XYZ file of C-alpha atoms in Angstrom:
782
model
C 46.480 -10.509 47.940
C 42.687 -10.070 48.516
C 41.023 -9.476 51.668
C 37.457 -10.791 52.158
C 35.460 -10.491 55.187
C 33.931 -13.633 56.797
C 30.196 -12.287 56.347
C 29.342 -9.573 53.946
C 26.773 -6.988 54.993
C 28.059 -4.365 52.502
C 30.147 -4.802 49.260
C 33.761 -5.666 49.777
C 37.101 -4.059 49.157
C 39.797 -5.574 46.921
C 43.533 -4.668 47.158
C 45.293 -5.028 43.904
C 49.009 -4.914 43.806
C 49.144 -1.391 42.408
C 46.786 0.079 44.825
C 46.568 0.145 48.671
C 43.616 -0.834 50.812
C 41.451 1.974 52.161
C 38.225 1.954 53.932
C 39.375 -0.739 56.480
C 36.584 0.523 59.034
C 33.901 -0.744 56.505
C 35.563 -4.067 56.570
C 35.741 -3.793 60.323
C 31.968 -3.234 60.437
C 31.502 -6.316 58.325
C 34.148 -8.614 60.021
C 35.608 -8.192 63.270
C 39.153 -9.161 62.395
C 39.842 -6.672 59.393
C 42.411 -3.969 59.722
C 41.757 -0.338 59.683
C 42.808 1.913 56.636
C 45.408 4.621 56.816
C 43.861 8.058 56.418
C 45.167 10.152 53.438
C 44.401 13.524 51.661
C 42.304 13.135 48.687
C 44.077 14.584 45.533
C 41.438 13.488 42.989
C 38.372 11.199 42.732
C 37.858 8.847 39.904
C 34.631 6.689 39.249
C 35.102 3.496 37.346
C 32.621 0.899 36.181
C 29.495 3.202 35.493
C 27.583 2.708 32.154
C 24.252 4.713 32.713
C 24.713 6.710 35.885
C 26.455 10.057 35.657
C 29.768 10.425 37.429
C 28.240 13.668 39.042
C 25.583 11.487 40.768
C 28.239 9.374 42.358
C 30.115 12.464 43.449
C 26.950 13.928 45.112
C 26.486 11.012 47.532
C 30.258 10.849 48.590
C 30.872 12.550 52.034
C 34.434 13.564 51.002
C 35.795 16.229 48.623
C 39.147 16.812 47.011
C 41.601 18.223 49.489
C 39.808 16.644 52.430
C 41.220 13.765 54.505
C 39.798 10.294 53.857
C 39.519 8.020 56.684
C 37.578 4.876 57.864
C 34.538 6.794 59.059
C 34.187 8.612 55.733
C 34.624 5.069 53.880
C 31.830 3.621 55.795
C 29.572 6.542 55.090
C 30.521 6.529 51.352
C 29.699 2.981 50.997
C 26.332 3.104 52.914
C 25.245 6.164 50.844
C 26.104 4.773 47.395
C 24.583 1.433 48.246
C 21.394 3.129 49.545
C 20.778 4.600 46.021
C 19.844 1.182 44.680
C 21.747 1.929 41.620
C 24.608 -0.558 42.410
C 24.999 -4.148 43.344
C 28.650 -3.993 44.176
C 30.827 -0.972 45.327
C 34.545 -0.853 46.182
C 36.770 1.972 47.370
C 40.517 2.010 46.455
C 43.398 4.542 46.747
C 46.115 5.033 44.079
C 48.708 7.496 44.751
C 46.365 9.748 46.657
C 43.584 9.357 44.215
C 40.339 7.962 45.628
C 38.976 5.412 43.029
C 35.283 4.391 43.270
C 34.675 1.092 41.642
C 31.031 0.310 40.982
C 28.977 -2.537 39.329
C 25.512 -1.156 38.373
C 22.324 -3.018 38.745
C 20.694 -3.660 35.260
C 17.856 -1.308 34.174
C 14.442 -2.776 33.108
C 14.219 -2.365 29.334
C 10.734 -3.644 28.994
C 7.914 -5.302 30.955
C 5.478 -7.584 28.945
C 2.863 -10.218 29.539
C 1.805 -13.359 27.852
C -1.592 -15.267 28.343
C -3.411 -12.350 30.030
C -6.968 -12.208 28.994
C -8.673 -11.173 32.312
C -6.871 -7.698 32.295
C -5.738 -5.202 29.956
C -1.965 -5.068 29.390
C -1.690 -1.297 29.819
C -3.445 -1.492 33.079
C -1.001 -4.201 34.439
C 1.933 -2.269 33.058
C 0.777 0.931 34.929
C -0.049 -0.957 38.185
C 3.376 -2.753 38.243
C 5.166 0.477 37.535
C 3.778 1.976 40.653
C 5.376 -0.859 42.826
C 8.912 -0.381 41.144
C 8.713 -2.665 37.991
C 8.567 -0.686 34.816
C 10.511 0.560 31.963
C 13.697 2.536 32.907
C 13.354 1.366 36.467
C 16.235 -0.359 38.296
C 15.832 -4.136 38.242
C 15.416 -5.419 41.700
C 14.612 -9.161 42.161
C 12.656 -8.521 45.288
C 10.497 -6.034 43.528
C 9.773 -8.352 40.701
C 8.892 -11.100 43.317
C 6.379 -8.603 44.787
C 4.914 -7.810 41.363
C 4.385 -11.549 40.750
C 2.625 -11.899 44.066
C 0.408 -8.783 43.404
C -0.625 -10.179 40.066
C -1.545 -13.482 41.696
C -3.624 -11.631 44.146
C -5.484 -9.553 41.507
C -6.206 -12.888 39.688
C -7.553 -14.544 42.768
C -9.836 -11.604 43.572
C -11.336 -12.411 40.069
C -11.938 -16.099 40.987
C -8.975 -17.475 39.024
C -7.483 -19.621 41.670
C -5.661 -21.861 39.225
C -3.403 -19.109 37.838
C 0.156 -19.858 37.463
C 2.696 -17.020 36.761
C 6.223 -17.529 35.708
C 8.711 -14.790 35.496
C 11.465 -14.586 32.912
C 14.328 -12.051 33.170
C 16.390 -11.764 29.967
C 19.630 -9.764 29.848
C 20.274 -7.606 27.007
C 23.020 -5.098 25.793
C 23.932 -2.037 27.724
C 23.393 -3.771 31.069
C 19.574 -4.062 30.712
C 16.905 -6.730 31.214
C 13.677 -7.599 29.688
C 11.014 -8.807 32.179
C 8.463 -11.224 30.882
C 5.453 -12.443 33.183
C 4.033 -15.662 31.478
C 0.437 -16.329 32.863
C -1.605 -19.327 32.634
C -4.888 -17.972 33.915
C -6.627 -21.446 34.254
C -10.381 -21.677 34.527
C -12.555 -19.467 36.708
C -13.580 -21.045 39.913
C -17.413 -20.921 40.048
C -19.652 -21.172 43.166
C -21.114 -24.509 43.230
C -23.246 -24.265 46.418
C -24.273 -21.793 49.129
C -25.346 -23.139 52.418
C -27.099 -21.257 54.974
C -27.180 -22.619 58.567
C -29.187 -21.255 61.567
C -32.060 -19.559 59.731
C -35.561 -20.431 61.105
C -37.583 -17.159 60.246
C -36.638 -17.068 56.635
C -36.058 -19.697 54.068
C -32.770 -20.335 52.261
C -34.396 -19.180 49.070
C -35.482 -15.859 50.551
C -31.942 -15.345 51.925
C -30.103 -16.213 48.794
C -32.123 -13.713 46.801
C -30.535 -11.045 48.897
C -26.961 -12.130 47.900
C -24.799 -10.851 44.993
C -22.980 -14.079 44.902
C -24.972 -17.031 43.507
C -24.479 -20.323 41.688
C -24.174 -20.403 37.969
C -27.314 -19.407 35.976
C -28.625 -17.861 32.803
C -27.317 -14.466 33.413
C -24.246 -15.037 35.392
C -22.083 -14.854 32.257
C -22.737 -10.992 32.503
C -23.191 -10.205 36.186
C -20.207 -12.643 37.113
C -22.211 -13.262 40.269
C -20.941 -16.962 40.289
C -17.256 -15.821 40.834
C -16.370 -15.664 44.469
C -15.224 -12.206 45.805
C -14.231 -11.494 49.276
C -15.669 -7.955 48.824
C -18.870 -9.312 47.531
C -19.117 -11.834 50.358
C -18.767 -9.054 52.956
C -21.564 -6.973 51.257
C -23.775 -10.127 51.191
C -23.321 -10.586 54.776
C -24.352 -7.126 55.429
C -27.412 -7.525 53.213
C -28.517 -10.681 55.249
C -27.963 -8.750 58.489
C -29.790 -5.673 57.401
C -32.672 -7.986 56.200
C -33.123 -9.436 59.601
C -32.662 -5.898 61.254
C -35.409 -4.554 59.136
C -37.758 -7.266 60.194
C -37.167 -6.692 63.968
C -34.399 -9.059 64.617
C -32.311 -6.536 66.573
C -29.795 -9.001 67.945
C -28.922 -10.982 64.822
C -25.413 -12.102 64.251
C -23.550 -13.622 61.382
C -21.349 -16.038 63.425
C -18.950 -17.174 60.852
C -18.433 -18.063 57.195
C -16.539 -20.996 55.585
C -15.182 -20.752 52.087
C -13.767 -24.019 50.657
C -12.507 -24.828 47.246
C -12.224 -28.275 45.519
C -8.685 -29.608 44.957
C -8.868 -28.848 41.152
C -9.616 -25.163 42.092
C -12.683 -25.227 39.860
C -15.630 -25.256 42.367
C -16.354 -23.150 45.549
C -18.677 -24.038 48.451
C -19.795 -21.164 50.749
C -21.437 -21.738 54.221
C -23.141 -18.838 56.218
C -23.787 -19.445 59.845
C -26.515 -17.251 61.374
C -27.785 -16.608 64.888
C -31.240 -15.011 64.503
C -32.188 -13.913 68.123
C -35.699 -12.711 68.829
C -37.900 -10.227 67.133
C -38.628 -7.068 68.899
C -41.325 -4.382 68.898
C -40.742 -0.683 69.524
C -42.311 0.547 72.617
C -41.204 4.181 72.786
C -38.934 6.887 71.472
C -37.288 9.824 73.319
C -35.000 12.647 72.463
C -31.931 13.877 74.301
C -29.008 16.191 73.696
C -28.685 19.735 72.296
C -31.767 20.519 70.075
C -31.936 24.367 70.201
C -35.643 24.247 71.227
C -36.583 22.122 68.229
C -37.187 18.922 70.129
C -40.686 18.264 68.787
C -39.651 19.120 65.239
C -36.767 16.802 65.397
C -38.761 13.959 67.013
C -41.348 14.424 64.094
C -38.583 13.279 62.004
C -38.163 9.788 63.571
C -39.753 7.165 61.559
C -39.689 4.438 64.250
C -43.092 4.545 65.916
C -44.341 2.813 69.129
C -45.992 -0.341 68.250
C -44.071 -1.009 65.048
C -41.788 -3.922 64.518
C -38.141 -2.669 64.779
C -36.616 -1.783 61.490
C -32.646 -0.989 61.055
C -33.496 0.964 57.958
C -36.104 3.100 59.579
C -33.702 3.805 62.456
C -30.677 4.793 60.159
C -33.039 6.833 58.155
C -34.347 8.660 61.375
C -30.695 9.438 62.326
C -29.976 10.804 58.854
C -33.233 12.771 58.664
C -32.391 14.443 62.006
C -28.751 15.103 60.919
C -29.800 16.529 57.595
C -32.142 18.869 59.311
C -29.414 20.107 61.591
C -27.147 20.327 58.593
C -29.626 22.720 56.929
C -28.895 25.204 59.790
C -25.102 24.702 59.172
C -24.397 21.987 61.587
C -22.666 19.739 58.982
C -20.967 17.437 61.380
C -23.982 16.716 63.549
C -23.935 13.212 65.173
C -27.229 11.438 66.039
C -27.057 8.106 68.026
C -30.184 5.847 68.619
C -29.505 4.175 72.048
C -31.714 1.058 72.581
C -33.077 -0.021 75.930
C -33.844 -3.642 75.485
C -36.282 -5.775 77.419
C -35.471 -9.392 76.389
C -38.335 -10.990 78.324
C -40.949 -9.044 76.637
C -39.090 -8.889 73.367
C -39.467 -4.936 73.464
C -37.194 -2.236 72.728
C -37.271 1.658 73.460
C -34.930 4.183 71.803
C -33.395 7.339 72.858
C -32.040 9.514 70.152
C -29.191 11.400 71.428
C -28.318 14.558 69.311
C -24.895 16.113 69.243
C -24.868 19.103 66.686
C -21.105 19.692 66.945
C -19.959 23.177 65.734
C -21.783 25.203 62.977
C -19.893 24.835 59.658
C -19.396 27.563 57.077
C -18.290 27.123 53.408
C -15.002 28.483 52.981
C -14.281 27.927 49.346
C -16.088 26.684 46.280
C -13.841 25.577 43.626
C -14.473 24.148 40.118
C -12.189 21.892 38.181
C -11.997 20.111 34.874
C -13.650 22.943 32.739
C -11.349 23.789 29.891
C -13.991 25.131 27.754
C -16.942 26.190 29.859
C -16.360 29.506 31.887
C -16.464 29.352 35.488
C -19.431 31.737 35.646
C -21.395 29.388 33.497
C -21.065 26.828 36.299
C -21.041 29.120 39.174
C -24.304 30.607 38.550
C -25.989 27.299 38.958
C -24.709 27.087 42.543
C -27.215 27.261 45.298
C -24.665 26.938 48.140
C -22.698 30.096 48.591
C -19.199 30.838 50.129
C -19.136 32.232 53.584
C -22.705 30.840 54.337
C -23.951 27.991 56.341
C -23.169 24.531 54.896
C -26.462 22.981 53.672
C -26.029 19.321 51.992
C -29.340 19.861 50.403
C -28.079 23.011 48.683
C -24.965 21.360 47.649
C -26.834 18.303 46.147
C -29.087 20.897 44.169
C -26.009 22.737 42.979
C -24.444 19.536 41.630
C -27.659 18.529 40.040
C -28.273 21.919 38.401
C -24.829 21.830 36.836
C -25.278 18.408 35.525
C -28.580 19.305 34.075
C -26.860 21.905 31.819
C -25.997 19.101 29.470
C -22.412 20.157 28.915
C -20.676 17.489 31.000
C -20.365 13.779 30.974
C -19.918 13.652 34.782
C -20.372 16.105 37.774
C -18.913 15.138 41.129
C -18.865 17.050 44.471
C -16.448 16.523 47.475
C -16.841 18.491 50.819
C -13.616 17.989 52.655
C -13.009 19.911 55.997
C -10.798 23.028 55.501
C -7.283 22.450 56.686
C -6.472 24.248 59.978
C -10.039 24.818 61.003
C -12.769 22.875 62.881
C -15.894 24.694 61.650
C -15.368 25.196 57.956
C -15.575 23.034 54.767
C -14.638 23.479 51.160
C -16.977 22.490 48.392
C -15.089 21.018 45.206
C -16.992 20.315 42.094
C -15.241 18.541 39.408
C -16.670 18.280 35.846
C -15.745 16.217 32.800
C -16.692 18.030 29.595
C -18.275 16.531 26.510
C -18.554 17.914 22.955
C -21.540 20.277 22.744
C -21.492 20.642 19.116
C -22.913 17.957 16.895
C -22.913 16.948 13.362
C -25.775 14.504 13.447
C -26.511 11.658 11.193
C -29.568 9.483 11.275
C -30.640 6.468 9.382
C -32.534 3.394 9.092
C -32.975 0.257 6.995
C -36.031 -0.948 5.384
C -37.028 -3.364 2.709
C -38.492 -0.796 0.504
C -35.877 1.942 0.676
C -32.930 0.114 2.124
C -30.708 2.700 3.850
C -32.014 6.199 4.321
C -30.057 9.239 5.914
C -30.531 12.473 7.364
C -28.192 15.234 8.715
C -28.128 18.265 10.796
C -25.574 20.481 12.572
C -26.065 22.297 16.003
C -24.001 24.082 18.486
C -24.428 24.578 22.259
C -22.334 26.232 24.845
C -20.951 28.483 22.369
C -17.259 29.396 23.342
C -18.039 28.137 26.710
C -20.552 30.867 27.409
C -23.489 28.666 28.243
C -25.327 30.182 25.213
C -26.680 28.179 22.276
C -25.570 30.002 19.146
C -25.312 28.737 15.793
C -26.840 27.530 12.464
C -28.706 24.349 12.248
C -28.495 22.474 9.042
C -30.534 19.583 7.908
C -29.476 18.336 4.362
C -31.603 15.246 3.879
C -33.078 14.595 0.427
C -36.542 15.266 1.514
C -36.301 17.704 4.325
C -33.928 20.716 4.200
C -33.727 23.360 7.017
C -31.792 26.524 7.472
C -32.010 28.053 10.935
C -30.350 30.547 13.004
C -30.892 30.330 16.698
C -29.634 31.745 19.914
C -30.488 30.995 23.332
C -29.195 32.895 26.416
C -30.269 30.925 29.606
C -29.347 34.018 31.818
C -30.759 36.883 29.786
C -31.307 38.686 33.234
C -29.286 38.153 36.416
C -32.435 36.649 37.857
C -32.257 33.669 35.500
C -34.850 34.732 32.989
C -33.957 33.067 29.707
C -34.411 34.405 26.073
C -34.377 32.385 22.911
C -34.989 33.400 19.322
C -34.920 31.683 16.090
C -35.278 32.462 12.340
C -35.798 29.489 10.005
C -36.583 28.379 6.323
C -37.701 24.840 6.045
C -38.739 22.887 3.032
C -40.128 19.239 3.394
C -41.289 16.790 0.614
C -42.492 13.214 1.172
C -39.891 10.507 0.936
C -39.438 8.427 -2.379
C -41.450 5.602 -1.287
C -44.584 7.805 -1.199
C -46.574 7.863 -4.157
C -48.100 11.262 -3.628
C -46.031 14.435 -4.014
C -46.344 17.828 -2.318
C -44.023 20.616 -1.069
C -44.228 22.561 2.320
C -42.192 25.636 2.540
C -42.090 27.631 5.836
C -40.200 30.677 6.850
C -40.568 32.628 10.013
C -39.170 33.398 13.481
C -40.143 33.291 17.071
C -38.947 34.627 20.458
C -39.415 33.006 23.697
C -38.727 34.019 27.404
C -38.408 31.563 30.341
C -39.195 32.738 33.886
C -38.060 30.340 36.690
C -40.590 29.799 39.540
C -38.723 27.393 41.536
C -35.431 25.529 41.345
C -36.834 22.942 39.105
C -39.862 24.745 37.475
C -39.806 27.231 34.578
C -42.732 28.789 32.680
C -42.153 30.034 29.145
C -44.037 32.756 27.118
C -43.381 33.323 23.354
C -44.757 34.636 20.267
C -43.799 34.242 16.440
C -44.653 34.731 12.841
C -44.730 32.164 10.266
C -45.589 31.943 6.486
C -46.313 28.551 5.036
C -46.743 27.785 1.282
C -48.208 24.368 0.590
C -47.922 23.306 -3.095
C -49.784 20.195 -4.517
C -50.059 18.428 -7.904
C -52.251 15.688 -9.317
C -50.584 12.927 -7.287
C -50.884 14.726 -4.021
C -52.711 13.098 -1.057
C -56.519 14.179 -0.922
C -55.958 15.722 2.501
C -53.486 18.155 1.194
C -55.562 19.054 -1.804
C -58.468 19.878 0.538
C -56.396 22.168 2.714
C -55.174 24.041 -0.545
C -58.848 24.246 -1.557
C -59.962 25.586 1.860
C -57.184 28.289 2.039
C -57.332 30.245 -1.118
C -56.023 27.789 -3.651
C -57.678 26.469 -6.885
C -61.079 24.738 -6.475
C -59.363 21.489 -7.837
C -56.905 21.542 -4.878
C -54.069 21.421 -7.406
C -51.941 24.429 -6.855
C -50.468 26.655 -3.983
C -52.046 27.903 -0.681
C -50.380 30.501 1.456
C -51.138 30.955 5.183
C -49.856 33.546 7.667
C -49.659 32.506 11.271
C -49.148 34.403 14.524
C -48.515 31.566 17.019
C -48.520 32.432 20.737
C -47.100 29.748 23.250
C -47.160 29.359 26.906
C -45.287 26.388 28.300
C -44.369 24.837 31.730
C -41.251 22.698 32.365
C -40.154 20.716 35.498
C -36.804 18.926 35.521
C -35.716 17.051 38.802
C -33.445 14.663 36.924
C -29.996 13.966 38.494
C -28.473 14.312 35.026
C -29.432 15.661 31.682
C -27.051 13.274 29.829
C -27.390 10.044 31.805
C -30.250 10.246 34.213
C -30.834 7.460 36.557
C -33.121 9.156 38.952
C -35.901 11.909 38.918
C -38.688 13.201 36.425
C -38.721 15.589 33.458
C -42.068 17.090 32.519
C -43.163 19.566 29.936
C -46.454 21.054 28.794
C -46.727 23.418 25.742
C -49.744 25.089 24.409
C -49.439 26.826 21.000
C -52.455 28.989 19.849
C -53.010 31.097 16.563
C -55.857 33.555 17.160
C -54.842 36.159 14.726
C -53.508 34.328 11.741
C -55.114 32.553 8.827
C -54.791 28.977 10.110
C -56.815 29.302 13.484
C -55.689 26.237 15.477
C -54.240 25.334 18.826
C -52.009 22.274 19.659
C -51.160 21.004 23.154
C -48.155 18.889 24.042
C -47.520 16.972 27.292
C -44.408 14.899 27.861
C -43.447 12.940 31.096
C -40.189 10.976 31.720
C -39.603 8.974 34.775
C -36.363 7.460 36.036
C -35.748 5.097 38.858
C -32.842 2.748 39.769
C -33.938 -0.753 40.221
C -30.632 -2.088 41.344
C -27.088 -0.649 41.474
C -26.614 -1.432 37.886
C -29.997 -1.334 36.359
C -32.346 1.665 35.759
C -36.038 1.722 34.719
C -36.880 4.719 32.458
C -40.491 5.415 31.353
C -41.596 7.960 28.970
C -44.918 9.122 27.925
C -46.315 11.792 25.455
C -49.681 13.052 24.777
C -50.325 15.562 21.827
C -53.643 17.160 20.701
C -54.390 19.623 18.010
C -57.683 21.137 16.693
C -58.825 23.830 14.340
C -60.752 26.980 15.475
C -63.628 29.106 14.156
C -64.494 26.540 11.604
C -61.099 26.059 10.334
C -59.736 22.517 9.706
C -56.433 21.756 11.722
C -53.619 22.682 9.360
C -51.794 19.553 7.924
C -48.368 21.200 8.162
C -48.948 21.097 12.000
C -49.576 17.359 12.020
C -47.994 15.080 14.568
C -45.962 11.930 13.179
C -44.708 8.790 14.817
C -42.629 5.753 14.230
C -38.805 5.489 14.500
C -36.295 6.448 17.028
C -37.769 8.677 19.682
C -41.260 7.162 19.211
C -42.194 3.616 18.207
C -38.958 1.817 17.174
C -39.296 -0.995 14.613
C -41.735 1.123 12.376
C -40.442 3.421 9.682
C -40.007 6.849 10.779
C -43.276 9.015 10.569
C -45.193 6.081 9.210
C -47.772 5.576 11.824
C -51.438 6.660 11.453
C -53.933 6.519 8.595
C -52.776 6.623 5.061
C -54.219 8.350 2.011
C -56.745 5.782 0.374
C -55.229 6.614 -3.215
C -51.508 7.007 -2.589
C -51.084 5.013 0.662
C -48.974 7.766 2.005
C -48.779 8.437 5.911
C -50.580 11.523 6.665
C -49.765 12.066 10.246
C -52.496 13.432 12.327
C -53.789 15.968 15.073
C -53.492 13.549 17.908
C -50.570 11.555 19.120
C -49.980 8.827 21.840
C -46.376 7.451 22.612
C -45.177 5.435 25.393
C -41.772 3.928 25.897
C -40.256 1.764 28.719
C -36.551 0.815 28.918
C -34.345 -1.174 31.242
C -31.056 0.386 31.141
C -27.692 -1.410 32.012
C -24.116 -0.357 31.924
C -22.283 -1.972 28.990
C -19.852 -4.624 30.137
C -16.346 -3.058 30.294
C -17.427 0.512 30.209
C -15.607 1.433 33.306
C -16.530 4.949 34.414
C -18.163 5.977 31.286
C -21.758 6.123 32.428
C -23.025 7.061 29.074
C -22.220 3.697 27.419
C -25.334 1.719 28.036
C -27.309 -1.037 26.424
C -31.134 -1.178 27.030
C -34.077 -3.429 26.355
C -37.341 -1.653 25.484
C -40.926 -1.841 24.820
C -42.766 0.908 22.640
C -46.380 1.657 21.949
C -47.925 4.495 20.151
C -50.281 5.771 17.383
C -51.316 8.799 15.301
C -54.963 9.737 14.891
C -56.887 12.239 12.713
C -58.799 15.238 14.034
C -62.182 13.577 13.761
C -60.938 10.128 14.592
C -61.757 8.505 17.948
C -58.726 7.364 20.087
C -58.832 3.526 20.285
C -56.108 1.900 22.409
C -56.703 -1.272 20.297
C -55.134 0.481 17.245
C -51.828 1.109 19.133
C -48.815 -0.201 17.336
C -46.292 -1.963 19.717
C -42.682 -3.179 19.418
C -39.868 -4.539 21.728
C -36.216 -4.950 21.176
C -32.699 -4.197 22.365
C -30.559 -1.136 21.818
C -27.196 0.675 22.625
C -26.520 4.249 23.556
C -23.258 6.064 23.995
C -21.922 9.695 24.030
C -18.730 8.802 22.419
C -15.612 10.991 22.323
C -16.740 12.032 18.631
C -20.495 12.498 19.476
C -23.705 10.708 20.427
C -24.548 7.321 19.119
C -27.889 5.442 19.374
C -28.756 1.908 17.811
C -31.813 -0.240 18.255
C -33.131 -3.444 16.835
C -36.881 -3.859 17.290
C -39.434 -6.451 16.575
C -42.956 -5.147 15.790
C -45.414 -7.049 18.053
C -48.819 -6.378 16.309
C -48.118 -4.827 12.866
C -51.064 -4.753 10.295
C -50.870 -5.232 6.589
C -49.618 -2.027 5.004
C -47.327 -0.960 7.918
C -43.875 0.130 7.036
C -41.433 -1.867 9.121
C -37.832 -1.090 10.084
C -36.205 -3.416 12.375
C -32.755 -1.841 12.665
C -32.525 1.986 13.056
C -29.549 4.108 14.310
C -28.737 7.703 14.972
C -24.991 8.925 15.301
C -23.120 12.288 15.249
C -19.741 13.810 15.353
C -18.991 16.310 18.267
C -17.007 19.364 17.834
């Protein structure tokens, strides 16, 4: 005979003929008319029905042990505890001659989770996301969790504008009480925004306001920006953009009343309607200060950007609040609160503001921690800090510390968090997290031209040696025409005050490429030492000296300019032979670096000026170099990068400028689309590029994150325009002779090293110019 409750809230008990019913209290809990069980002393406990679960796991949840008395209260507790584990879908307790028998039916385990038809999302990302909500390999199968997973998938697709998505879940039982879960996805077509209507705007046209929106109807560029795909988050941001626009033009009481989003029955087109109440345009009539200002009322008031007589601007108000708060933060008041309270005169359409200052408590930095550096030593990072522990918190010093660490060039990413210290109200922690990148590189460069087809160069360098921050190593260049062996060492903290020291010894041999008709050989050996003295957080002045011995060897086919140099520097009168010069170059340089990153800058400037003079050697020359880089974000996903370089060299005391100090142009790093080092005049007999003593280079790039690059800021594509030219010592600089090009490129600091590709179209090439449309440079990191 079997006893079954009328309504089951918990698994039932079965009474076979060979066993007696126990746990009647459980049945009494489930059905009011069940009888109570007779208590008994447990002689042993046996578990039946388990396949994957260990018996010990079941024992650990039972509220009774061998030798104890089992009654209806313990039966109820046992059933509840075992059922709460989620491992079992049915549980029964029986008694057989004093033995407590626990009969269970396990829930199946998930053997695999897979997807079909998913194109919008990566499978690995979906598997990871579903596992976090309980649907994953080795997890216990639960129909409710699978239903939640299905709804979460739909939500993700809806957020990407795929409103026609259909998801069917298939659960397939397999051996050993396991199941395979398959999500079959029919993504459908992406719903596109067909029309955006703006209602209530009088001061500004629909066209002006639509230009403020991230969302838009389909256009030429929406395949990349996906701006024509509706997103609630984007719409929220767009409404804020519209409100900010009105606030910045004096409309203090503007309000976005409502928005309507409608989708066509076929779920392919979306219509947006935005309703606006503009209000009146207000003029600022006065500004006052109130609150605790530590006797600095006039100083803080001078930071207010809103002035009487101006049209009200929300951005200027927020910027004023921030400037005052930042100024107080520089004295340690990290949690200062500044509120601008308006006094509105609606009849005259005027507004006056009182800026109330609440500095809060002065905050100190408790700990500064570093994470993510597995190679770089803590001291290398910490010595760049300008915010110190146990001192007042200063957000400007924290930002400067972050930027200085990023400018080291050893990290892909540097982030800073400043949480409040737990258990305190006046302390913060500064946590700096870095993502290291390879600092050693085996670099390969190349290009393709009609004349030489593919050409290659190679070199090896090592920076941040053993995580010390020093650059130590051997540089090798093993190309066919240029060979270099160089040992260099740079210590950026030669002294504790931050004076750097760098020295180098080298041996270089260069020959013209095979395409040149003329032949010559330049062999240089020497060394130099340079010290860098920081004068501010972003300015450094360098002083250096070196010695260099140069041998220039020519033959009958050598360019005339090289023969003349041999003739003028102790060689044969014919100019065919060898000339040797000894130089003692002295250098002074200045560098300023305010970029936010040395690897992937998006804001700031980099400038350097270098003067090299040889007063005491044989060559008697000077050469000056000035370079300026400028970065500015145009939008959240586009950066404008400008670079210019001016170089000038000249001989002194009647000496000609040495040809082995000539500047060259063309190729990656100067004017793309032209063969490397091919710009400037050519020899009239050999038609070889000779370089020159003057160089002008200009580059402009629009840089964009590569689609799908995620958090990897170094993967970018760009469009560019280049211009440049090389001039001889006695040649006038004529802008009309500049060579120009434009094109598209890709750059990436990959896990195995840096990569840069470009495809350029020369815009004003002349007959005789050597062109290379495709050029690349890549390396292997170590």
